[in-house]
Short mmCIF file of C-alpha atoms in Angstrom, two decimals:
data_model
loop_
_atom_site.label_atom_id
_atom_site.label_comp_id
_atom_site.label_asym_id
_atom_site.label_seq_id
_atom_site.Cartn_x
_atom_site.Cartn_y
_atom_site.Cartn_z
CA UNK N 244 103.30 113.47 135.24
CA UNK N 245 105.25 110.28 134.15
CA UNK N 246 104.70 107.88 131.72
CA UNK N 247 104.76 103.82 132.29
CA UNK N 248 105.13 103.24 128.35
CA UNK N 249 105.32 105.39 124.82
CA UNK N 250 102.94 107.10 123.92
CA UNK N 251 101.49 109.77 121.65
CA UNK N 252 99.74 112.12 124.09
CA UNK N 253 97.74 115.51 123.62
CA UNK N 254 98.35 118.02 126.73
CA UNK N 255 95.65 120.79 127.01
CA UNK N 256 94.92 123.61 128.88
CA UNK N 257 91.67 124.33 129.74
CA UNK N 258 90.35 122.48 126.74
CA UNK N 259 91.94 124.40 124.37
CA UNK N 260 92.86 121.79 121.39
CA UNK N 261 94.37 123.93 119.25
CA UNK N 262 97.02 125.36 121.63
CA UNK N 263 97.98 122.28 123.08
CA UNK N 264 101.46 120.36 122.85
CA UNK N 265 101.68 117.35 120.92
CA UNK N 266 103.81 114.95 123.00
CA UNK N 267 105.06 112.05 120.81
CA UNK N 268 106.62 109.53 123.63
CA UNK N 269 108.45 107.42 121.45
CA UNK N 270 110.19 103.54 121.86
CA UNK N 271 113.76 104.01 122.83
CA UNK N 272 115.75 103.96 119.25
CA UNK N 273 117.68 100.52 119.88
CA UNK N 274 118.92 100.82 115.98
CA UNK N 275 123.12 100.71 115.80
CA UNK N 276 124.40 103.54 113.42
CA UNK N 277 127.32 101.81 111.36
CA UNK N 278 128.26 104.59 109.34
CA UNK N 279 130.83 101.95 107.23
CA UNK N 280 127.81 100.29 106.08
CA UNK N 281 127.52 101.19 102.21
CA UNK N 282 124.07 100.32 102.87
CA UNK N 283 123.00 102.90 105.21
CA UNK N 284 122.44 107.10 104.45
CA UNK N 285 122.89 108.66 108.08
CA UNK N 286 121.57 112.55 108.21
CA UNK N 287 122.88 113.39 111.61
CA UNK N 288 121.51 116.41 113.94
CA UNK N 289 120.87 119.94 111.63
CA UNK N 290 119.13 121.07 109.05
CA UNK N 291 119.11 119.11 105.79
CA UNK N 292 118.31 120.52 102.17
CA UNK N 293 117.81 119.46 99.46
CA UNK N 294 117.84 119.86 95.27
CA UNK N 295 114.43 120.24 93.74
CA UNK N 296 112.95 119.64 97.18
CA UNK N 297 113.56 116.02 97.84
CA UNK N 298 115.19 112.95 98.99
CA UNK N 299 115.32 110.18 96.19
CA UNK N 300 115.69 106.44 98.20
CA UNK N 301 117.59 104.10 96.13
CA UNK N 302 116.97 100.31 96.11
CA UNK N 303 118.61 97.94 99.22
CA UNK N 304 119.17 101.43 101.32
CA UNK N 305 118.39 102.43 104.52
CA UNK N 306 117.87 106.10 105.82
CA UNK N 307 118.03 107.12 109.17
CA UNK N 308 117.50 110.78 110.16
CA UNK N 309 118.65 110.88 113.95
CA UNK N 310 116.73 112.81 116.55
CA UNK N 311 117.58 116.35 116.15
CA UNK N 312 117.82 116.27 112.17
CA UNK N 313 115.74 117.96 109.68
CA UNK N 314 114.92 117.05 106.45
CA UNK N 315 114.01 120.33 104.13
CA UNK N 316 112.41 118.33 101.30
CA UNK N 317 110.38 114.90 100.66
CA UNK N 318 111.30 112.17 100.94
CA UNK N 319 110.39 109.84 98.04
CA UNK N 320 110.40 106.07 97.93
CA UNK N 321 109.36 105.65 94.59
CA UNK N 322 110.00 102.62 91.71
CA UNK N 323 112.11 101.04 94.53
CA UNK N 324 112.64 97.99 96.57
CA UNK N 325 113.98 96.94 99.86
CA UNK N 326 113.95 99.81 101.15
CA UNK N 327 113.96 101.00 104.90
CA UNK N 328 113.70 105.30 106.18
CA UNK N 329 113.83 105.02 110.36
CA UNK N 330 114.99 107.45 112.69
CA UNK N 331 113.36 110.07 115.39
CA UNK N 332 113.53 113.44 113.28
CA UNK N 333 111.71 115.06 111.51
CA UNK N 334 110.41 116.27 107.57
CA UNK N 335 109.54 120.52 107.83
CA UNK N 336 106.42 121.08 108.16
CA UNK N 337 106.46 123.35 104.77
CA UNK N 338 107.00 120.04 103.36
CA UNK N 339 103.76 118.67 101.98
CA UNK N 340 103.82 114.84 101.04
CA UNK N 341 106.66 114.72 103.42
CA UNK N 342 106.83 110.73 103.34
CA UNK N 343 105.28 109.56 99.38
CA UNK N 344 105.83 105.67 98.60
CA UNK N 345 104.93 105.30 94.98
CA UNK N 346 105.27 101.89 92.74
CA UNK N 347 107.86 100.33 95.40
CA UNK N 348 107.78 97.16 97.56
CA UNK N 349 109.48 95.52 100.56
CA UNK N 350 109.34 99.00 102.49
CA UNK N 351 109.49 100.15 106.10
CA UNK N 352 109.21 103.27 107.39
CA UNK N 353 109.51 104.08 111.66
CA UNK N 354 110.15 107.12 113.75
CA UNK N 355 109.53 110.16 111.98
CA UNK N 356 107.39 113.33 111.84
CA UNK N 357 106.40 114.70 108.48
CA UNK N 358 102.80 116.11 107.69
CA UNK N 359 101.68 113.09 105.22
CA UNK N 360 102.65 109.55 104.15
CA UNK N 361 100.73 108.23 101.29
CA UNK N 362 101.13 105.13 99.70
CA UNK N 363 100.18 104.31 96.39
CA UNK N 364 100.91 101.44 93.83
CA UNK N 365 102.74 99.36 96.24
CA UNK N 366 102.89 95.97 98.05
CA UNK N 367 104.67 95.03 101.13
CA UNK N 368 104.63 98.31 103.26
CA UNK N 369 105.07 98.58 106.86
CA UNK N 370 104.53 102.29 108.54
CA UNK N 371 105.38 102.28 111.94
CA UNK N 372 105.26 104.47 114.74
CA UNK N 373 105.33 107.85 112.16
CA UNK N 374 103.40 110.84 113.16
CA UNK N 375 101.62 113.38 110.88
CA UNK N 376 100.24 116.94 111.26
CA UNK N 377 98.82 118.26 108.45
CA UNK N 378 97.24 122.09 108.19
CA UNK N 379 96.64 122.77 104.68
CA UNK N 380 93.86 121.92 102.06
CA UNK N 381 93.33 118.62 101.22
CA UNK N 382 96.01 117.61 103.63
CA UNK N 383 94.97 113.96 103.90
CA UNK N 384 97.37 112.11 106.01
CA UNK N 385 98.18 108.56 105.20
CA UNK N 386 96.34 107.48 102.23
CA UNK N 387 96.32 104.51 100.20
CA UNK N 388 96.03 104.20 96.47
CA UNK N 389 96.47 100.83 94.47
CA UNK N 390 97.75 98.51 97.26
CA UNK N 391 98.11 95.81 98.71
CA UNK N 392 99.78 94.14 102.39
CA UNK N 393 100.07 97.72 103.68
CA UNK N 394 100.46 97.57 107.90
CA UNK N 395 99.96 100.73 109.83
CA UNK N 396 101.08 100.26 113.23
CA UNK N 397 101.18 102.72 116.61
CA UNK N 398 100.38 105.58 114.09
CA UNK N 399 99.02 108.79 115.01
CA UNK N 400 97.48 111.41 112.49
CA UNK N 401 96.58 114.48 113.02
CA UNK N 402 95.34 115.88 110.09
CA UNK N 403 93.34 118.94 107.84
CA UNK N 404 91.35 116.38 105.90
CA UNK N 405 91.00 112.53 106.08
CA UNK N 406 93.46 110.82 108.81
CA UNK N 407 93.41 107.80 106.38
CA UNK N 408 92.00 106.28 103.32
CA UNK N 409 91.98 103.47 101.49
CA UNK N 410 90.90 103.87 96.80
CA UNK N 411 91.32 101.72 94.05
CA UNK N 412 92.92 103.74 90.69
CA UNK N 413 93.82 107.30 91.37
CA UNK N 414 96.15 110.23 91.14
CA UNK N 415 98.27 107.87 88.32
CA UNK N 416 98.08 104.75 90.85
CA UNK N 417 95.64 101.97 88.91
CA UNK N 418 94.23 98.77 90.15
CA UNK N 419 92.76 97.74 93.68
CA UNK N 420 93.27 97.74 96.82
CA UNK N 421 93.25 94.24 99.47
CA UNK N 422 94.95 93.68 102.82
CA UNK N 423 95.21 96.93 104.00
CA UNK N 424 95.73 97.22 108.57
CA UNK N 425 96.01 100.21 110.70
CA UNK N 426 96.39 98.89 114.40
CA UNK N 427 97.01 100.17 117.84
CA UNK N 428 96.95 104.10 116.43
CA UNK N 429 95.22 107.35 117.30
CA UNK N 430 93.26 109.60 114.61
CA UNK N 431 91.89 113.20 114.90
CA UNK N 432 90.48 114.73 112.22
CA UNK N 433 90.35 118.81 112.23
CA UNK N 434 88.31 118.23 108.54
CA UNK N 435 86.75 115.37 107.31
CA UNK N 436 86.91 111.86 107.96
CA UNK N 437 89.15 110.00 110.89
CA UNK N 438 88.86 106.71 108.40
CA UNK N 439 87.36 106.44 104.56
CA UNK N 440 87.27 104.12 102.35
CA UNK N 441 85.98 104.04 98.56
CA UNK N 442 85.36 106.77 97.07
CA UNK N 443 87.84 106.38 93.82
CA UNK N 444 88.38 103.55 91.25
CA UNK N 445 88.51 103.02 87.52
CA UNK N 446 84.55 102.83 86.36
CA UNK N 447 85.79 101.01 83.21
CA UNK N 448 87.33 97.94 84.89
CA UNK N 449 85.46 97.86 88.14
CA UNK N 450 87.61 97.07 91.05
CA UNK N 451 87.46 95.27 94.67
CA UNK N 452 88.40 96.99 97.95
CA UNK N 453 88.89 93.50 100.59
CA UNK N 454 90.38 92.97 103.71
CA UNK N 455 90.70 95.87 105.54
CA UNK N 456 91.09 95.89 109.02
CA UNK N 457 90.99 98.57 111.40
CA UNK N 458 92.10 97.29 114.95
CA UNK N 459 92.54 99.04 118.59
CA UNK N 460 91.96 102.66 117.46
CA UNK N 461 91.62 105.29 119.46
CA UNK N 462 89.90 108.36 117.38
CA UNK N 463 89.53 111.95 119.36
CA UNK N 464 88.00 114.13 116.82
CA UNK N 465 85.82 114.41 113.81
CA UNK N 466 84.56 117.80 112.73
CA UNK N 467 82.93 118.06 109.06
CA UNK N 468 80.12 120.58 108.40
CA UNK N 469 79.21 119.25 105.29
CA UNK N 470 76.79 116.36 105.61
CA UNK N 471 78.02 114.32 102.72
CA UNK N 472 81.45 114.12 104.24
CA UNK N 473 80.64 112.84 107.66
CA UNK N 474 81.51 109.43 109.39
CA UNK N 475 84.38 108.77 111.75
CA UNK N 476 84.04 105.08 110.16
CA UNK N 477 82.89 105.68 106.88
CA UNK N 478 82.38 102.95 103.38
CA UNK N 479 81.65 105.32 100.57
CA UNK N 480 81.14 103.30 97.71
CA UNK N 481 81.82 105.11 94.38
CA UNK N 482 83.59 104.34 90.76
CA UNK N 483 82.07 101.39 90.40
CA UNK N 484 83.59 99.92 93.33
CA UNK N 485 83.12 96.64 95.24
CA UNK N 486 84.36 97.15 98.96
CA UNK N 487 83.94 94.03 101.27
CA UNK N 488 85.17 92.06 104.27
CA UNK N 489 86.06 95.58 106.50
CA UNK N 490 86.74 94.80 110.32
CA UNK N 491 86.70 97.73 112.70
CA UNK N 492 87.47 96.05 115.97
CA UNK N 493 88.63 97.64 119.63
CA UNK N 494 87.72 101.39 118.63
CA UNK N 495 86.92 103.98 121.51
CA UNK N 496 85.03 107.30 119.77
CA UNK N 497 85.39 110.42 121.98
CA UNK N 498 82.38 113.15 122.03
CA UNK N 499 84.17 114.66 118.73
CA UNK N 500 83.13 118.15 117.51
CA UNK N 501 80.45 117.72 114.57
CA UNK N 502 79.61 114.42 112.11
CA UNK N 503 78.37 111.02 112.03
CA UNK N 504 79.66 107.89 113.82
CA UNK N 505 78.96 105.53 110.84
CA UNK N 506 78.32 105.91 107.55
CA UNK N 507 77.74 103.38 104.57
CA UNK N 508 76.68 104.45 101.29
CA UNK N 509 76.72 103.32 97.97
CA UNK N 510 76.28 106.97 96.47
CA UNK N 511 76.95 108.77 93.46
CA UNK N 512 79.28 111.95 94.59
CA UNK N 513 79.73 113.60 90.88
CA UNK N 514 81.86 115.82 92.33
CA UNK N 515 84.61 112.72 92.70
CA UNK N 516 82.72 109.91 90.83
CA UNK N 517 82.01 108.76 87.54
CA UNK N 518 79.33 106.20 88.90
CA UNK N 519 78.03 105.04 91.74
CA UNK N 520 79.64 101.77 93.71
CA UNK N 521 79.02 98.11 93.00
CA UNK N 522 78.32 97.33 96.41
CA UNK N 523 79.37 97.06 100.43
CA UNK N 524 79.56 93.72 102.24
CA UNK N 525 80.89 91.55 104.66
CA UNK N 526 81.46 94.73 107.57
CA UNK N 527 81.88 94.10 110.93
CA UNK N 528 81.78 96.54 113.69
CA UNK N 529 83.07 94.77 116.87
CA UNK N 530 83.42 96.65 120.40
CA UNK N 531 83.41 100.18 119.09
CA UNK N 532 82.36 102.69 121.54
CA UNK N 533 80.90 106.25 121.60
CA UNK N 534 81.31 108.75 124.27
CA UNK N 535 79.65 111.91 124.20
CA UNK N 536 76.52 113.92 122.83
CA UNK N 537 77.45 115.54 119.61
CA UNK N 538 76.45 112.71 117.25
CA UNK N 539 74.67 113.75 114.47
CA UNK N 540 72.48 110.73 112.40
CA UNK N 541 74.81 107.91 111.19
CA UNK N 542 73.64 106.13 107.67
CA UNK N 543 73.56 102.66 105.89
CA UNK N 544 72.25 103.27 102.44
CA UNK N 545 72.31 101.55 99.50
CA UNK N 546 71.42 102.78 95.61
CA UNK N 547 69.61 100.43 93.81
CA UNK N 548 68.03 96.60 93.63
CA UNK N 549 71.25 96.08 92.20
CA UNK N 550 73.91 98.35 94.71
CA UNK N 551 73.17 96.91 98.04
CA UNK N 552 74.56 97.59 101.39
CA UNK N 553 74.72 93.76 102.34
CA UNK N 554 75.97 91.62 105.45
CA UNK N 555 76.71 94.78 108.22
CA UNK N 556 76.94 93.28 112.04
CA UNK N 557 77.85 95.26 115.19
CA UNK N 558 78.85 93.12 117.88
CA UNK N 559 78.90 95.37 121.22
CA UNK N 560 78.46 98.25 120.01
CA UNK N 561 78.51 100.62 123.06
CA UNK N 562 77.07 104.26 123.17
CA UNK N 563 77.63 106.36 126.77
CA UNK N 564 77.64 102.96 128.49
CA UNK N 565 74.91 100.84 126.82
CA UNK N 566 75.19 98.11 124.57
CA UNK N 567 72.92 98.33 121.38
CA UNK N 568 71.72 94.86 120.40
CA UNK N 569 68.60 93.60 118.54
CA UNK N 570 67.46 92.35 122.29
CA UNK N 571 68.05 94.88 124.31
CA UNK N 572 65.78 95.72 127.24
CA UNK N 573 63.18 99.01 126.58
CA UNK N 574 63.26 98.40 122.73
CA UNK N 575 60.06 98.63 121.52
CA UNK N 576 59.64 95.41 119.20
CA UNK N 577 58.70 98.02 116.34
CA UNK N 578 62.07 99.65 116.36
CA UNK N 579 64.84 98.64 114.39
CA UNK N 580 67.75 98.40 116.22
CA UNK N 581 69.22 101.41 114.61
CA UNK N 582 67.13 103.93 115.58
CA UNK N 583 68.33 102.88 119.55
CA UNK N 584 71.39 104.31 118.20
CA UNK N 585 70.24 107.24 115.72
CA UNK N 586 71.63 104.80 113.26
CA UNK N 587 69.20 105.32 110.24
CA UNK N 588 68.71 102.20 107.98
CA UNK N 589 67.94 103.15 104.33
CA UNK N 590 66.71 101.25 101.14
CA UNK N 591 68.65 98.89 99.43
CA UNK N 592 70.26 97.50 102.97
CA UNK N 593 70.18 93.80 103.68
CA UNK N 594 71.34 91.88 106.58
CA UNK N 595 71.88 94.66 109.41
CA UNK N 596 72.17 92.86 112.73
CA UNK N 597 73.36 94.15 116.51
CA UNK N 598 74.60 91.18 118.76
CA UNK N 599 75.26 91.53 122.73
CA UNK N 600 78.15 88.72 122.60
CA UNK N 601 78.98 89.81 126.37
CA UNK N 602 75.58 88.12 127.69
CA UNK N 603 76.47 84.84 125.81
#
């Protein structure tokens, strides 16, 4: 077959997903290798190793690992600035954390493989174009912790638990997290959750999760057994957390294995919380579509009178083919909306609404 443009593609046989080839299409690599430049590291083609087991990127410096090179050890962006890693190789895959940003700012990162990229305590981050396959526990693949203007661009993840989160305060990050966007990428989930947001925060100075935006996603699997980690698009408010104005917009959900297309809760996991959320608001789902039959029951749920689920509107939401809206033909006027959907609508949920904007 050919290809007209890049792409990340899966090629099966048969259906098999977990034999298939992972064929990463990439941009052609227009970036000039001046190896004068005191500026730039260059790790040519061959193996690369390293002491204690990672890279260290100093301030003002940028790394490029060429096609054919392989980096034997982390690569850490941490307590830096200005800092750029680009290139088409790749980070081993006995590398966990392959990519960690950590208290830094100003930073770009293109091109590679590596089986995670988190991000945590930083502001300014651009991740473009960088693949991860993860197969080990808790092998989330690009998190965020304590963030802000973070832009995830033509990613794909591939991963053994969440594809990609978004927390306030954890793991030794503290504070919020605001202006978060993952655009134009792909997300399968072998465990867990193709998107989450919420879960973690500091209970003793409440925080705000705002403006996230998830935009032109295409996610191809979701397969969680355990009910209270379900939701390809899922708000779980915990820590005392406030999480409002999410957009997903332009996502296409194929017939995934096992979970929930939606879920909102303001919950009380004491596995992973202290306390329950503050509250959700301010979501919009617009033109996300659902092909297939394996759905289980999606939830909005709130906690209290005072931990509301508030402000939640799909706009053209499709499932096999048919638009769910609160005037859709065959609806019995005793049905909400929701259950046209096997969305279920819980206590403690204000303002749910499903438009049709195509008919307007």
């Amino acid at each position: 077959f050919s290809l007209e443009k890049p792409a990340n593609l899966s090629v099966e046989v048969n259906g098999d997903i977990f034999h298939n080839l992972h064929l990463f299409a990439n941009p052609l690599d227009t970036f000039k290798v001046d190896k004068k430049n005191p500026d730039l590291i260059y790790f040519g083609p061959g193996i690369h190793r390293f002491e204690g087991g990672e890279f260290r990127i100093p301030s003002g410096k940028t790394v490029y690992v060429a096609g054919g090179a392989v980096m034997m050890g982390r690569m850490l962006i941490e307590n830096v600035h200005d800092v750029k890693l680009l290139g088409r190789g790749i980070i081993d895959p006995s590398v966990k954390m392959g990519i960690r940003i950590a208290n830094s700012r100003n930073v770009y990162v293109e091109g590679l493989v590596a089986t995670q990229c988190a991000t945590g305590g930083s502001d300014s981050v651009t991740i473009r174009n960088v693949k991860v396959i993860s197969y080990f526990g808790w092998g989330d693949g690009m998190n965020v912790f304590s963030s802000r203007n973070v832009l995830f661009d033509r990613v794909f993840c591939r991963t053994s638990d969440d594809c990609t989160t978004v927390y306030g305060t954890r793991l030794g990050f503290e504070g919020p997290s605001s202006n978060i966007t993952m655009q134009n990428s792909t997300l399968w989930a072998d465990v867990a959750h193709p998107i989450f947001i919420g879960i973690h925060g500091n209970v003793d100075k409440p925080e705000i999760l705002e403006n996230l935006n998830y935009v032109n996603i295409d996610i191809l699997d979701h397969k969680e057994k355990q009910l209270n980690y379900q939701g390809c698009l899922a708000i779980n408010a915990g820590d005392e957390n406030l999480i409002r104005n999410v957009r997903f917009e332009d996502i296409r959900i194929e017939n995934f294995r096992q979970g929930q297309l939606v879920n909102l809760r303001i919950f009380f996991n004491e596995k992973y919380c202290k306390a329950p959320g503050r509250g959700i608001e301010n979501v919009v789902f617009k033109n996300v579509s659902y092909t297939g039959n394996r759905a289980e029951i999606s939830v909005i749920e709130g906690y209290d009178a005072q931990r509301k689920v508030r402000n939640i509107r799909f706009e053209n939401l499709r499932i096999n083919g048919q638009i769910i809206s609160d005037d859709m033909p065959g609806k019995p006027k005793w049905y909400h909306t929701g259950d046209m959907a096997r969305i279920y609508v819980g206590p403690h949920v204000d303002g749910v609404s499903f438009l049709n904007t195509f008919e307007k």
